[in-house]
Structures are given as C-alpha cells and as structure tokens.
Tab-separated table of C-alpha atoms in Angstrom:
chain	number	residue	atom	x	y	z
R	1	UNK	CA	45.622	163.674	120.272
R	2	UNK	CA	44.969	160.513	122.582
R	3	UNK	CA	47.236	158.901	119.351
R	4	UNK	CA	49.846	160.952	119.651
R	5	UNK	CA	50.446	160.105	123.009
R	6	UNK	CA	49.991	156.829	122.303
R	7	UNK	CA	52.869	157.497	119.863
R	8	UNK	CA	54.820	159.385	121.930
R	9	UNK	CA	54.842	156.764	125.277
R	10	UNK	CA	55.829	153.347	122.882
R	11	UNK	CA	58.308	155.241	121.197
R	12	UNK	CA	59.761	157.036	124.958
R	13	UNK	CA	59.647	153.191	125.887
R	14	UNK	CA	61.433	151.734	122.854
R	15	UNK	CA	64.267	154.013	123.164
R	16	UNK	CA	65.055	152.776	126.874
R	17	UNK	CA	64.662	149.533	126.086
R	18	UNK	CA	67.149	150.136	123.168
R	19	UNK	CA	69.619	152.333	125.457
R	20	UNK	CA	69.130	149.173	128.079
R	21	UNK	CA	70.593	146.231	125.813
R	22	UNK	CA	73.382	148.613	125.116
R	23	UNK	CA	74.536	149.611	128.681
R	24	UNK	CA	74.279	145.400	129.118
R	25	UNK	CA	76.535	144.983	126.213
R	26	UNK	CA	78.852	147.428	127.245
R	27	UNK	CA	79.072	146.774	130.569
R	28	UNK	CA	81.566	144.586	131.581
R	29	UNK	CA	81.354	140.693	132.188
R	30	UNK	CA	83.306	139.348	134.777
R	31	UNK	CA	86.069	136.820	133.739
R	32	UNK	CA	85.855	132.940	133.739
R	33	UNK	CA	88.807	131.563	135.891
R	34	UNK	CA	89.984	128.426	137.847
R	35	UNK	CA	90.625	129.993	141.804
R	36	UNK	CA	92.517	128.237	144.129
R	37	UNK	CA	92.579	128.697	148.075
R	38	UNK	CA	96.048	128.789	150.292
R	39	UNK	CA	96.284	126.506	153.244
R	40	UNK	CA	99.047	125.418	155.301
R	41	UNK	CA	99.726	121.825	155.104
R	42	UNK	CA	102.831	119.782	154.831
R	43	UNK	CA	105.707	120.525	151.572
R	44	UNK	CA	108.365	118.831	150.706
R	45	UNK	CA	111.171	119.102	147.567
R	46	UNK	CA	111.976	116.406	145.947
R	47	UNK	CA	113.901	115.015	143.096
R	48	UNK	CA	112.887	113.090	140.363
R	49	UNK	CA	114.293	111.592	137.830
R	50	UNK	CA	114.580	107.920	136.215
R	51	UNK	CA	117.150	104.921	137.260
R	52	UNK	CA	117.334	101.658	136.851
R	53	UNK	CA	117.564	97.920	139.890
R	54	UNK	CA	120.667	96.375	139.598
R	55	UNK	CA	122.294	93.431	142.194
R	56	UNK	CA	124.988	94.522	144.401
R	57	UNK	CA	126.979	91.924	144.245
R	58	UNK	CA	127.302	90.522	140.377
R	59	UNK	CA	129.809	87.229	139.979
R	60	UNK	CA	130.916	87.201	136.365
R	61	UNK	CA	132.454	83.973	134.907
R	62	UNK	CA	135.005	83.413	132.806
R	63	UNK	CA	137.292	80.982	130.910
R	64	UNK	CA	140.111	80.305	132.447
R	65	UNK	CA	142.006	79.506	129.805
R	66	UNK	CA	141.923	79.696	125.678
R	67	UNK	CA	139.543	76.698	124.623
R	68	UNK	CA	136.583	75.639	123.255
R	69	UNK	CA	132.737	76.497	125.449
R	70	UNK	CA	129.931	74.119	125.117
R	71	UNK	CA	126.541	75.420	125.093
R	72	UNK	CA	125.188	76.790	128.276
R	73	UNK	CA	121.912	77.569	127.330
R	74	UNK	CA	120.325	75.066	126.852
R	75	UNK	CA	120.674	73.388	129.612
R	76	UNK	CA	121.185	76.894	131.259
R	77	UNK	CA	119.054	79.511	131.914
R	78	UNK	CA	118.451	82.900	132.705
R	79	UNK	CA	116.493	82.964	136.607
R	80	UNK	CA	117.941	79.734	136.924
R	81	UNK	CA	118.969	78.867	140.720
R	82	UNK	CA	122.728	77.835	141.299
R	83	UNK	CA	124.457	76.622	144.525
R	84	UNK	CA	127.888	77.538	145.481
R	85	UNK	CA	130.846	75.507	144.364
R	86	UNK	CA	127.892	72.452	143.520
R	87	UNK	CA	127.027	73.584	139.799
R	88	UNK	CA	128.062	73.151	136.642
R	89	UNK	CA	127.589	76.464	135.010
R	90	UNK	CA	129.338	76.039	131.941
R	91	UNK	CA	132.250	73.403	130.715
R	92	UNK	CA	134.911	73.611	128.295
R	93	UNK	CA	137.543	71.760	125.934
R	94	UNK	CA	140.290	71.849	124.540
R	95	UNK	CA	140.465	73.275	120.690
R	96	UNK	CA	140.787	71.736	117.404
R	97	UNK	CA	144.193	71.601	115.188
R	98	UNK	CA	143.808	74.377	113.200
R	99	UNK	CA	144.540	74.752	108.835
R	100	UNK	CA	147.695	75.518	108.172
R	101	UNK	CA	148.891	77.056	104.481
R	102	UNK	CA	150.359	75.432	101.351
R	103	UNK	CA	153.762	76.562	101.713
R	104	UNK	CA	153.942	74.935	105.127
R	105	UNK	CA	152.093	71.503	103.900
R	106	UNK	CA	154.976	71.459	101.808
R	107	UNK	CA	157.007	72.752	105.242
R	108	UNK	CA	155.631	69.785	106.764
R	109	UNK	CA	155.946	67.673	104.614
R	110	UNK	CA	160.220	68.265	103.702
R	111	UNK	CA	160.586	68.143	107.828
R	112	UNK	CA	158.148	64.551	107.652
R	113	UNK	CA	160.794	62.658	105.420
R	114	UNK	CA	163.504	64.413	107.425
R	115	UNK	CA	162.218	62.494	110.732
R	116	UNK	CA	161.518	59.087	108.370
R	117	UNK	CA	165.056	58.928	107.305
R	118	UNK	CA	166.874	60.168	110.666
R	119	UNK	CA	164.054	57.340	112.331
R	120	UNK	CA	165.930	55.113	109.858
R	121	UNK	CA	169.612	56.360	111.098
R	122	UNK	CA	169.235	55.642	114.528
R	123	UNK	CA	167.824	51.862	113.204
R	124	UNK	CA	170.329	51.516	112.240
R	125	UNK	CA	172.905	52.242	114.663
R	126	UNK	CA	170.998	50.282	116.751
R	127	UNK	CA	170.923	47.090	114.831
R	128	UNK	CA	174.867	47.670	114.273
R	129	UNK	CA	175.823	47.860	118.275
R	130	UNK	CA	173.118	44.856	118.619
R	131	UNK	CA	175.873	43.200	116.084
R	132	UNK	CA	178.801	44.280	118.130
R	133	UNK	CA	177.078	44.103	121.179
R	134	UNK	CA	176.645	39.977	120.111
R	135	UNK	CA	180.430	39.692	119.256
R	136	UNK	CA	182.004	41.541	122.486
R	137	UNK	CA	180.033	38.442	124.503
R	138	UNK	CA	181.134	35.998	122.053
R	139	UNK	CA	184.872	37.038	122.498
R	140	UNK	CA	184.006	37.731	125.828
R	141	UNK	CA	182.765	33.521	126.342
R	142	UNK	CA	185.442	32.793	124.435
R	143	UNK	CA	188.384	34.661	127.492
R	144	UNK	CA	186.472	33.291	130.198
R	145	UNK	CA	187.321	29.609	129.054
R	146	UNK	CA	191.003	30.012	127.479
R	147	UNK	CA	191.632	32.096	130.840
R	148	UNK	CA	190.267	28.915	133.176
R	149	UNK	CA	193.715	27.606	131.331
R	150	UNK	CA	195.242	30.432	131.825
R	151	UNK	CA	196.417	30.356	127.940
R	152	UNK	CA	195.561	34.016	128.502
R	153	UNK	CA	196.097	36.944	130.614
R	154	UNK	CA	193.690	38.434	133.242
R	155	UNK	CA	194.330	42.182	130.673
R	156	UNK	CA	192.398	40.411	128.266
R	157	UNK	CA	189.658	39.222	129.871
R	158	UNK	CA	188.441	42.080	131.652
R	159	UNK	CA	188.899	44.149	127.973
R	160	UNK	CA	186.537	41.343	127.245
R	161	UNK	CA	184.199	42.740	129.810
R	162	UNK	CA	184.859	45.587	129.591
R	163	UNK	CA	183.899	45.580	125.820
R	164	UNK	CA	180.512	44.150	126.363
R	165	UNK	CA	179.507	46.956	128.429
R	166	UNK	CA	180.195	48.841	126.626
R	167	UNK	CA	178.608	47.130	123.978
R	168	UNK	CA	175.451	47.509	126.191
R	169	UNK	CA	175.098	51.092	127.046
R	170	UNK	CA	176.044	52.100	123.424
R	171	UNK	CA	173.002	49.368	122.640
R	172	UNK	CA	171.200	52.009	125.209
R	173	UNK	CA	171.610	54.865	124.057
R	174	UNK	CA	170.867	53.680	120.225
R	175	UNK	CA	166.982	52.101	121.172
R	176	UNK	CA	166.849	56.219	123.461
R	177	UNK	CA	167.572	58.062	120.376
R	178	UNK	CA	165.821	56.058	117.864
R	179	UNK	CA	162.096	56.741	120.478
R	180	UNK	CA	163.437	60.365	120.836
R	181	UNK	CA	163.849	60.216	116.595
R	182	UNK	CA	159.625	58.431	116.407
R	183	UNK	CA	158.257	60.946	119.128
R	184	UNK	CA	159.771	63.425	117.100
R	185	UNK	CA	158.928	62.246	113.825
R	186	UNK	CA	155.386	61.667	115.389
R	187	UNK	CA	154.568	65.638	116.273
R	188	UNK	CA	155.765	66.304	112.777
R	189	UNK	CA	153.353	63.860	111.585
R	190	UNK	CA	150.558	65.568	114.373
R	191	UNK	CA	150.922	69.220	112.594
R	192	UNK	CA	150.159	67.868	109.111
R	193	UNK	CA	147.328	66.394	109.589
R	194	UNK	CA	144.518	67.395	108.120
R	195	UNK	CA	141.884	69.720	110.050
R	196	UNK	CA	138.739	66.422	109.458
R	197	UNK	CA	135.869	68.526	110.562
R	198	UNK	CA	135.232	67.344	113.096
R	199	UNK	CA	135.994	66.425	116.708
R	200	UNK	CA	136.559	63.852	118.312
R	201	UNK	CA	134.159	61.825	120.788
R	202	UNK	CA	135.491	63.509	124.746
R	203	UNK	CA	137.608	63.091	127.198
R	204	UNK	CA	135.602	63.817	130.506
R	205	UNK	CA	138.763	63.651	132.559
R	206	UNK	CA	140.491	66.573	129.342
R	207	UNK	CA	137.178	69.066	130.522
R	208	UNK	CA	137.314	71.873	132.650
R	209	UNK	CA	133.877	72.076	134.970
R	210	UNK	CA	133.391	75.749	134.962
R	211	UNK	CA	131.069	75.913	138.911
R	212	UNK	CA	128.611	78.894	140.555
R	213	UNK	CA	131.479	80.926	142.302
R	214	UNK	CA	127.878	81.964	144.837
R	215	UNK	CA	124.491	81.053	145.742
R	216	UNK	CA	121.890	82.834	143.517
R	217	UNK	CA	120.449	83.473	140.116
R	218	UNK	CA	122.007	83.383	136.429
R	219	UNK	CA	121.199	87.069	135.914
R	220	UNK	CA	122.308	86.927	132.246
R	221	UNK	CA	124.203	84.498	130.128
R	222	UNK	CA	126.947	85.852	127.959
R	223	UNK	CA	128.092	82.221	125.331
R	224	UNK	CA	124.950	81.058	125.226
R	225	UNK	CA	125.411	78.793	121.754
R	226	UNK	CA	128.892	76.631	121.871
R	227	UNK	CA	132.386	78.505	120.482
R	228	UNK	CA	136.046	78.987	120.665
R	229	UNK	CA	136.923	81.758	122.893
R	230	UNK	CA	140.090	83.567	124.730
R	231	UNK	CA	141.476	83.127	127.997
R	232	UNK	CA	139.844	86.152	130.315
R	233	UNK	CA	135.971	86.338	127.963
R	234	UNK	CA	132.898	86.949	130.210
R	235	UNK	CA	130.702	83.312	130.091
R	236	UNK	CA	127.711	84.023	132.193
R	237	UNK	CA	126.358	86.594	135.334
R	238	UNK	CA	125.679	85.560	138.127
R	239	UNK	CA	123.682	86.595	141.357
R	240	UNK	CA	120.836	87.401	144.235
R	241	UNK	CA	117.672	88.384	142.523
R	242	UNK	CA	116.997	90.178	146.516
R	243	UNK	CA	120.076	92.170	146.938
R	244	UNK	CA	118.823	95.169	145.195
R	245	UNK	CA	120.310	98.381	144.727
R	246	UNK	CA	119.025	100.952	142.036
R	247	UNK	CA	121.089	103.245	141.088
R	248	UNK	CA	120.417	106.456	139.067
R	249	UNK	CA	122.263	109.088	137.585
R	250	UNK	CA	121.275	112.683	138.521
R	251	UNK	CA	122.837	115.789	137.220
R	252	UNK	CA	125.297	117.342	139.097
R	253	UNK	CA	123.099	120.591	140.445
R	254	UNK	CA	121.206	118.151	141.282
R	255	UNK	CA	123.058	116.158	143.341
R	256	UNK	CA	124.753	118.860	145.248
R	257	UNK	CA	121.787	118.758	146.763
R	258	UNK	CA	121.080	115.481	148.004
R	259	UNK	CA	122.273	114.368	151.404
R	260	UNK	CA	123.743	110.649	152.643
R	261	UNK	CA	120.692	108.904	153.902
R	262	UNK	CA	117.657	111.156	152.087
R	263	UNK	CA	115.381	109.047	151.930
R	264	UNK	CA	113.302	108.419	148.470
R	265	UNK	CA	109.807	107.770	147.094
R	266	UNK	CA	110.191	105.079	144.456
R	267	UNK	CA	107.681	104.342	141.967
R	268	UNK	CA	106.040	103.745	138.562
R	269	UNK	CA	107.896	100.621	138.515
R	270	UNK	CA	104.509	98.406	138.324
R	271	UNK	CA	103.508	98.044	141.909
R	272	UNK	CA	103.439	100.146	144.715
R	273	UNK	CA	105.551	103.095	146.005
R	274	UNK	CA	107.574	101.310	148.106
R	275	UNK	CA	110.245	103.798	149.894
R	276	UNK	CA	114.742	103.939	150.429
R	277	UNK	CA	116.953	105.517	150.746
R	278	UNK	CA	120.134	107.260	149.510
R	279	UNK	CA	122.982	105.043	150.505
R	280	UNK	CA	126.198	106.238	148.419
R	281	UNK	CA	127.193	109.638	145.413
R	282	UNK	CA	129.746	109.790	144.582
R	283	UNK	CA	132.435	112.207	144.334
R	284	UNK	CA	132.690	111.925	140.558
R	285	UNK	CA	130.499	112.790	137.731
R	286	UNK	CA	130.370	111.914	134.281
R	287	UNK	CA	129.358	113.196	131.183
R	288	UNK	CA	125.575	112.076	128.921
R	289	UNK	CA	124.051	112.639	126.781
R	290	UNK	CA	120.977	113.666	126.482
R	291	UNK	CA	117.902	111.964	123.823
R	292	UNK	CA	117.921	116.407	122.592
R	293	UNK	CA	121.492	115.795	122.015
R	294	UNK	CA	122.589	117.674	125.000
R	295	UNK	CA	125.779	116.349	126.998
R	296	UNK	CA	125.165	116.431	130.523
R	297	UNK	CA	127.115	116.291	133.552
R	298	UNK	CA	125.877	113.028	135.122
R	299	UNK	CA	126.272	112.071	138.907
R	300	UNK	CA	125.228	108.204	139.817
R	301	UNK	CA	123.235	108.238	142.830
R	302	UNK	CA	123.112	104.911	144.968
R	303	UNK	CA	119.973	104.520	147.031
R	304	UNK	CA	118.739	101.590	149.184
R	305	UNK	CA	115.896	99.476	150.331
R	306	UNK	CA	114.427	100.392	153.864
R	307	UNK	CA	110.763	98.715	152.331
R	308	UNK	CA	111.581	94.741	153.462
R	309	UNK	CA	111.541	92.805	150.225
R	310	UNK	CA	108.776	91.011	150.727
R	311	UNK	CA	106.715	94.684	148.344
R	312	UNK	CA	109.498	94.883	146.336
R	313	UNK	CA	110.538	90.914	145.140
R	314	UNK	CA	108.763	91.719	141.856
R	315	UNK	CA	111.703	93.928	140.615
R	316	UNK	CA	115.083	92.181	138.557
R	317	UNK	CA	117.670	92.929	137.638
R	318	UNK	CA	117.854	96.526	135.355
R	319	UNK	CA	114.176	96.569	135.625
R	320	UNK	CA	113.388	100.643	134.999
R	321	UNK	CA	112.046	103.266	137.975
R	322	UNK	CA	110.917	106.599	138.860
R	323	UNK	CA	112.921	107.684	142.371
R	324	UNK	CA	111.872	111.118	144.078
R	325	UNK	CA	114.913	112.439	146.267
R	326	UNK	CA	113.866	113.817	149.107
R	327	UNK	CA	115.323	116.898	149.185
R	328	UNK	CA	113.832	120.031	151.621
R	329	UNK	CA	109.808	119.226	153.604
R	330	UNK	CA	108.018	121.678	155.939
R	331	UNK	CA	104.752	120.233	157.770
R	332	UNK	CA	103.418	124.058	158.325
R	333	UNK	CA	103.760	125.926	154.967
R	334	UNK	CA	101.709	128.303	152.841
R	335	UNK	CA	101.840	127.022	150.002
R	336	UNK	CA	100.972	128.599	146.338
R	337	UNK	CA	100.509	127.046	143.231
R	338	UNK	CA	103.739	126.706	140.620
R	339	UNK	CA	100.650	127.575	138.023
R	340	UNK	CA	99.320	131.266	140.050
R	341	UNK	CA	102.946	132.993	139.761
R	342	UNK	CA	103.918	135.389	137.379
R	343	UNK	CA	106.851	137.257	136.980
R	344	UNK	CA	106.293	141.788	138.634
R	345	UNK	CA	109.789	142.845	136.971
R	346	UNK	CA	112.611	140.844	139.562
R	347	UNK	CA	109.646	140.166	141.719
R	348	UNK	CA	107.127	137.104	142.025
R	349	UNK	CA	103.032	137.673	141.846
R	350	UNK	CA	100.516	136.164	141.827
R	351	UNK	CA	96.574	137.683	140.850
R	352	UNK	CA	95.624	137.551	144.401
R	353	UNK	CA	91.562	137.278	143.741
R	354	UNK	CA	89.405	139.333	146.732
R	355	UNK	CA	84.744	141.066	146.418
R	356	UNK	CA	85.443	139.168	143.097
R	357	UNK	CA	88.586	142.046	141.464
R	358	UNK	CA	91.785	141.319	141.166
R	359	UNK	CA	94.512	142.088	142.665
R	360	UNK	CA	98.442	142.244	142.199
R	361	UNK	CA	99.754	140.527	145.027
R	362	UNK	CA	103.731	140.911	145.085
R	363	UNK	CA	105.351	137.868	147.160
R	364	UNK	CA	108.404	135.895	148.684
R	365	UNK	CA	108.943	132.738	147.714
R	366	UNK	CA	110.984	129.992	149.102
R	367	UNK	CA	111.527	126.013	148.365
R	368	UNK	CA	109.224	125.066	145.392
R	369	UNK	CA	108.598	122.393	143.407
R	370	UNK	CA	106.999	120.940	140.411
R	371	UNK	CA	103.691	122.386	142.416
R	372	UNK	CA	104.233	124.387	144.567
R	373	UNK	CA	106.200	127.152	146.133
R	374	UNK	CA	106.628	127.980	149.715
R	375	UNK	CA	105.255	131.150	150.505
R	376	UNK	CA	107.095	133.367	152.794
R	377	UNK	CA	105.738	137.661	152.818
R	378	UNK	CA	103.000	138.688	150.777
R	379	UNK	CA	99.455	135.524	151.566
R	380	UNK	CA	98.139	134.966	153.935
R	381	UNK	CA	95.680	131.453	154.906
R	382	UNK	CA	92.129	131.715	153.057
R	383	UNK	CA	93.609	133.464	150.456
R	384	UNK	CA	92.311	133.235	146.601
R	385	UNK	CA	94.621	133.480	143.760
R	386	UNK	CA	93.786	132.836	140.022
R	387	UNK	CA	95.439	129.036	138.455
R	388	UNK	CA	96.791	129.936	134.982
R	389	UNK	CA	95.898	134.073	134.337
R	390	UNK	CA	95.032	134.496	131.112
R	391	UNK	CA	96.336	137.491	128.876
R	392	UNK	CA	93.085	139.265	129.395
R	393	UNK	CA	93.079	138.843	133.469
R	394	UNK	CA	94.531	142.153	134.749
R	395	UNK	CA	94.925	144.154	137.854
R	396	UNK	CA	91.619	145.278	139.196
R	397	UNK	CA	88.723	143.569	136.804
R	398	UNK	CA	86.097	141.130	137.323
R	399	UNK	CA	86.133	137.288	138.231
R	400	UNK	CA	83.665	134.510	137.659
R	401	UNK	CA	84.470	132.273	141.175
R	402	UNK	CA	84.505	129.584	140.126
R	403	UNK	CA	86.849	126.852	142.486
R	404	UNK	CA	88.629	124.548	141.552
R	405	UNK	CA	89.912	121.118	143.986
R	406	UNK	CA	93.216	121.713	145.265
R	407	UNK	CA	96.112	120.076	147.457
R	408	UNK	CA	99.753	120.396	147.810
C-alpha cells in the first residue's frame, strides 16, 4: 500500500514539473530593445554637403602676343612667393619661321631671280646716270671758261648748270631705287631661307618679360614647358593663399532655405572644426550630374571664414571640406531620435515604453535633422522610446529595458 502511494506521489510531482516547464516555455519572453530617454536641450537643423576652398581673387597671366614662351617650371614652382611688378613669371621670344611647301619654294626662287634682275637693272641705271653726271660737269666747266671770255651766252651757261643739277637729282633717285630693290631682294631671300631647327642666340632686347600683377603665391602653372602659344593663352595663376573662401554647390531645394549670414561649421578637412558664415547665394542655378548619373539642379553658395586664419592656415586653394549650414536652431527643444519614428497612416508614431510594455504613441513633429526631430505633441520629457523597432515589436508587448546613451 505504501509503495502504491509513493508511486502516485512521484507521478503527481513529475506531472507538476512538466506542467510548470510547459507553462514557462509557453510564457512570452520580453523582447530586448534599445531605449532612449527623452530630454530637452539645444537642437539645430543643418544642410550638410561637400564643398571646396578657393582663393577669392585669382589672377591669370596670359600671353599678350603670339610667340614662344620659355620654360616656366623651373625656375618657378607652385607655392613660390611673387612680388607685384617685380617678379618675372614668364619670358616670351619671337617664334622661328615656318616651313613652306614645294610650290611656294619654286615661286620664291622665281621671285628671288626677278629681284636679282631688278637690282642689276637699278645698278646699271645708276651707272648710266653717274656717267651722264660726269659729262654734264665737264660741259659745265667748259661753259664757265667760255663765259669768262664772253664766247657763249649766259643762257648756254645756265643750261649747263641745269644739266648738272638734273643729273645729280637723277643719281640720288637711282641710288634710292637701287636700295629699294636690294631690300626687296633681301626680303625674298629671307622668305626662301630654310628652317634650321635651332633658334639663334636670343637678344634680351627682343624678349617680353611678364611680371606678377599682384603680390601672392603661384597657384597653378598652366604652361610649364617651353612652347609656342597664341595671344591670350593662359600661362600661370597667382593669388593670395590666405584670401580664401568656400564654395558649395547645394541642391536648389536646400539653397532656398539658406539665408545670407547663416552660421556654418566646416570640418573633415584634416584639422579642427572652424566657423564661417554664408556671404552669398547665387540667384541662378545650374545642372550637375551626380555620381549616380542623376541630373540635379545646384546653386553655388559662397561661405566666408569667421575664425582667424591661424585656425585654418593649413587649407589651400581647391581643398575639400564638409560644410554644415545652419537653417534653424533652438535652445530648449524636446527631441526624439529619428531612429524611433515610423509611419502610422499619415501620422508619425513611436513605441513608448511604460511599465515594461510598449504603447503606440501618435506624435506631431516639427523641425528635424539627420539624427533627431522636434516633438510638438504626444511625448514629454522623461518618456522612453524604442530605437530601431523590429517586426517583433508591436503594441502591448513586453520589452527588456536596456537603456543606451543618447544625446541630441
């Protein structure tokens, strides 16, 4: 009898243990979630984008005429300091004559032969006039001797003088004509001369020295090596590296929200963050293709530094930076993490945790940035909300309170 009761007792105990285990395994377990406690504090909304620095006033030195520019680098290098109207940044020389084709060569040979013939003709004409002048002078001498004895009339003497003066003038004209023909012959010979491939020794008087228009540093050498350039070709860029500004190409939908004078944070440039302010938002935009091939309307926004140059002197021309333009700012704002928001119909909602259980709370939000959103209605300071709610988190479920460090 005792054995029977022992068996029954053990059976009941075993059934009880099994039932308790089944109840325990069937009982819903709390879902582990990240929670954030809401507090009031400062909040700002910024427009963040890449930008680049640039020297505010860049002076481009260009070739004033077509010619050959000597090598610029060396002696000049990027970063060299230059002085206004003193430092020679480029030197230009005349170009060598160009080659001509076979037909032009034959034409020039014929022109040279014709020029030689005209020179010979002018020389012969000059010798004829010289002979005539010698004869007229002899005749004048005879006439003067006869006039002293009154053997001839005064008219004959005046005629002899006239012939001498006429021949002297003709001789001067012939000499000038011969010089013209020789110069024409030399011009044709110069055009006929072949290119030797080597430049003659430069004459310092024939060169053009281009000097720095302003004091500053060399920012860019466009024409480094020696070469022939056309008039107006850019050679070198000069500017003051401490006269920097920042240019950001922002989306037009963001640019309309930016006001002139808005504060800006500049970071991710390799140094500590520095401050600036918006100086100009261009009234016209332009189309820019993004890295994904999407056409975007961008607006150029100019930003000035407000911190002293000692804080950003490491920056230079065309350096990359990240700008954060403030478009709204508040001091005592109740904000909720964006990671806790989800859509409930047309409204925004969060999972608020009260007494270990979740409750769906419809809220109204105002300003928002990439991390937080301003709470206008629906939550209060001290409320805790679920961050990154998964599909397992629903209204009324039990959650494990695992607080995380959260700040606005």
